[in-house]
Short mmCIF file of C-alpha atoms in Angstrom, two decimals:
data_model
loop_
_atom_site.label_atom_id
_atom_site.label_comp_id
_atom_site.label_asym_id
_atom_site.label_seq_id
_atom_site.Cartn_x
_atom_site.Cartn_y
_atom_site.Cartn_z
CA MET Y 1 135.65 50.58 111.95
CA PRO Y 2 138.05 49.94 115.06
CA TRP Y 3 141.58 48.98 114.52
CA PHE Y 4 141.81 45.52 116.12
CA ALA Y 5 138.77 44.46 113.71
CA TRP Y 6 141.22 45.30 110.87
CA LEU Y 7 143.85 43.30 112.84
CA LEU Y 8 141.59 40.16 113.05
CA ALA Y 9 140.91 40.61 109.40
CA ALA Y 10 144.56 40.70 108.71
CA ALA Y 11 145.02 37.36 110.79
CA ALA Y 12 142.29 35.60 109.20
CA LEU Y 13 143.52 36.52 105.71
CA GLY Y 14 147.20 35.52 106.84
CA VAL Y 15 146.02 32.04 107.78
CA ALA Y 16 144.15 31.56 104.21
CA GLU Y 17 147.51 32.58 102.61
CA PHE Y 18 149.11 30.26 104.59
CA PHE Y 19 147.29 27.56 103.11
CA THR Y 20 146.65 28.53 99.70
CA LEU Y 21 150.11 30.19 98.84
CA THR Y 22 148.93 32.45 96.33
CA LEU Y 23 150.17 35.32 97.45
CA VAL Y 24 146.68 37.08 96.95
CA PHE Y 25 145.38 36.84 100.64
CA GLY Y 26 148.87 37.54 102.04
CA LEU Y 27 148.89 41.07 100.20
CA LEU Y 28 145.46 41.61 101.40
CA ALA Y 29 146.53 40.74 104.93
CA GLY Y 30 149.13 43.59 104.57
CA ALA Y 31 146.50 45.91 103.14
CA ALA Y 32 144.42 45.09 106.19
CA LEU Y 33 147.33 46.03 108.57
CA VAL Y 34 147.69 49.54 106.48
CA ALA Y 35 144.04 49.84 107.24
CA ALA Y 36 144.50 49.31 111.04
CA VAL Y 37 147.24 51.60 111.10
CA VAL Y 38 144.82 54.20 109.57
CA ALA Y 39 142.05 53.19 112.09
CA GLY Y 40 144.50 53.90 114.89
CA LEU Y 41 145.51 57.20 113.87
CA GLY Y 42 141.80 58.09 113.81
CA VAL Y 43 140.77 58.13 110.45
CA GLY Y 44 137.06 57.57 109.40
CA LEU Y 45 135.88 54.65 107.65
CA LEU Y 46 135.85 55.98 104.39
CA GLY Y 47 139.49 56.82 104.92
CA GLN Y 48 140.35 53.19 106.24
CA LEU Y 49 138.26 51.84 102.97
CA VAL Y 50 140.67 54.04 101.00
CA ALA Y 51 143.53 53.13 102.46
CA LEU Y 52 143.09 49.28 102.24
CA GLY Y 53 141.67 49.50 98.61
CA LEU Y 54 144.85 51.55 97.42
CA THR Y 55 147.21 48.88 99.41
CA ALA Y 56 145.41 46.10 98.01
CA VAL Y 57 145.62 47.29 94.54
CA ALA Y 58 149.31 48.34 94.47
CA GLY Y 59 150.22 45.09 95.94
CA LEU Y 60 148.41 42.96 93.59
CA ALA Y 61 149.15 44.66 90.53
CA LEU Y 62 153.06 45.72 91.54
CA VAL Y 63 154.09 43.09 94.14
CA ARG Y 64 152.61 39.94 92.96
CA PRO Y 65 153.54 39.90 89.37
CA VAL Y 66 157.17 40.67 90.70
CA ALA Y 67 157.03 37.87 93.29
CA LEU Y 68 155.51 35.32 91.02
CA ARG Y 69 158.21 35.85 88.43
CA GLN Y 70 160.84 35.58 91.20
CA ILE Y 71 159.13 32.27 92.34
CA ALA Y 72 159.24 30.75 88.98
CA GLN Y 73 162.61 31.63 88.15
CA ALA Y 74 165.07 28.52 88.10
CA PRO Y 75 167.61 28.35 91.04
CA LEU Y 76 170.97 29.94 90.32
CA THR Y 77 172.63 27.09 92.14
CA VAL Y 78 172.27 23.63 91.16
CA GLU Y 79 172.70 20.95 94.17
CA GLY Y 80 172.89 17.42 94.85
CA SER Y 81 173.17 14.80 91.88
CA ASP Y 82 172.01 17.68 89.60
CA ALA Y 83 175.37 19.59 90.11
CA LEU Y 84 176.99 16.55 88.39
CA ILE Y 85 175.28 16.55 84.94
CA GLY Y 86 177.75 17.87 82.54
CA LYS Y 87 180.68 17.27 84.48
CA ARG Y 88 183.92 15.46 82.86
CA ALA Y 89 185.10 12.13 84.46
CA GLU Y 90 187.29 9.39 83.60
CA VAL Y 91 186.71 5.86 83.34
CA VAL Y 92 188.21 3.42 85.98
CA GLN Y 93 186.38 0.27 84.93
CA GLU Y 94 185.31 -0.43 81.60
CA VAL Y 95 181.68 1.05 81.17
CA THR Y 96 178.83 -0.93 79.20
CA ALA Y 97 175.34 -0.46 78.66
CA THR Y 98 174.80 -2.14 82.06
CA HIS Y 99 177.77 -1.74 84.30
CA GLY Y 100 181.11 0.28 84.82
CA LEU Y 101 182.92 2.44 87.37
CA ILE Y 102 184.03 6.22 86.90
CA LYS Y 103 185.96 8.79 88.88
CA LEU Y 104 183.63 11.60 89.38
CA SER Y 105 184.56 14.89 91.14
CA GLY Y 106 187.22 12.95 93.36
CA GLU Y 107 184.39 9.93 94.00
CA GLU Y 108 184.01 6.44 92.50
CA TRP Y 109 180.89 6.44 90.77
CA SER Y 110 178.80 3.29 89.21
CA ALA Y 111 178.00 4.11 85.51
CA ARG Y 112 176.34 2.62 82.31
CA ALA Y 113 176.69 4.02 78.89
CA LEU Y 114 174.02 6.28 77.51
CA ASP Y 115 174.55 4.42 74.01
CA GLU Y 116 173.67 0.59 74.88
CA SER Y 117 176.18 -0.07 71.96
CA HIS Y 118 179.20 1.94 73.47
CA VAL Y 119 181.82 0.05 75.52
CA ILE Y 120 184.15 2.49 77.10
CA SER Y 121 187.40 1.44 77.87
CA VAL Y 122 189.37 2.18 81.01
CA GLY Y 123 191.15 5.64 80.87
CA ALA Y 124 188.50 7.10 78.91
CA LEU Y 125 187.39 10.76 79.60
CA VAL Y 126 183.37 10.70 79.47
CA ASP Y 127 180.53 13.49 79.95
CA VAL Y 128 177.88 12.75 82.74
CA MET Y 129 174.46 13.18 80.66
CA GLU Y 130 172.25 12.29 83.79
CA ILE Y 131 171.99 10.48 87.26
CA ASP Y 132 169.79 7.70 87.59
CA GLY Y 133 169.75 6.95 91.14
CA ALA Y 134 173.32 5.98 92.02
CA THR Y 135 174.50 5.36 88.60
CA ALA Y 136 175.72 8.19 86.37
CA VAL Y 137 174.78 7.72 82.93
CA VAL Y 138 177.95 8.68 80.70
CA TYR Y 139 178.94 9.21 76.83
CA PRO Y 140 182.47 9.28 75.57
CA ARG Y 141 184.01 12.76 75.35
CA GLU Y 142 185.74 11.84 71.87
CA LEU Y 143 182.34 11.10 70.34
CA LEU Y 144 180.58 14.67 71.38
CA PRO Y 145 180.15 16.59 68.21
#
């Protein structure tokens, strides 16, 4: 099979990978590129198929599981409002179940108490339990276990 046919197959498999994002077609496209190189070196069809098969099996058996494991891992850095969860803040205006104001990471945030029965006084230290839109849901530090 001529080398340019393998290149066309690799391009088609690359397009399929773009639309599916399964890591299967991409690895097969890489195997087709290896077969194109082998064909370009003048090796016969049997050698091309062996190169394609070996590369495809190696990619699917060795590379894909490692790549899927890396994709599945949680990011090492937490960004945005998620980075504020667990931070300590100071109450600037009394915090109740419906309203309040805290100083969090140098900024003032609207806040509400996690437990609806709590009223947290000015100056108390709180922990941010979650971020709900632009409101920090907090719990008093002195009540934490």
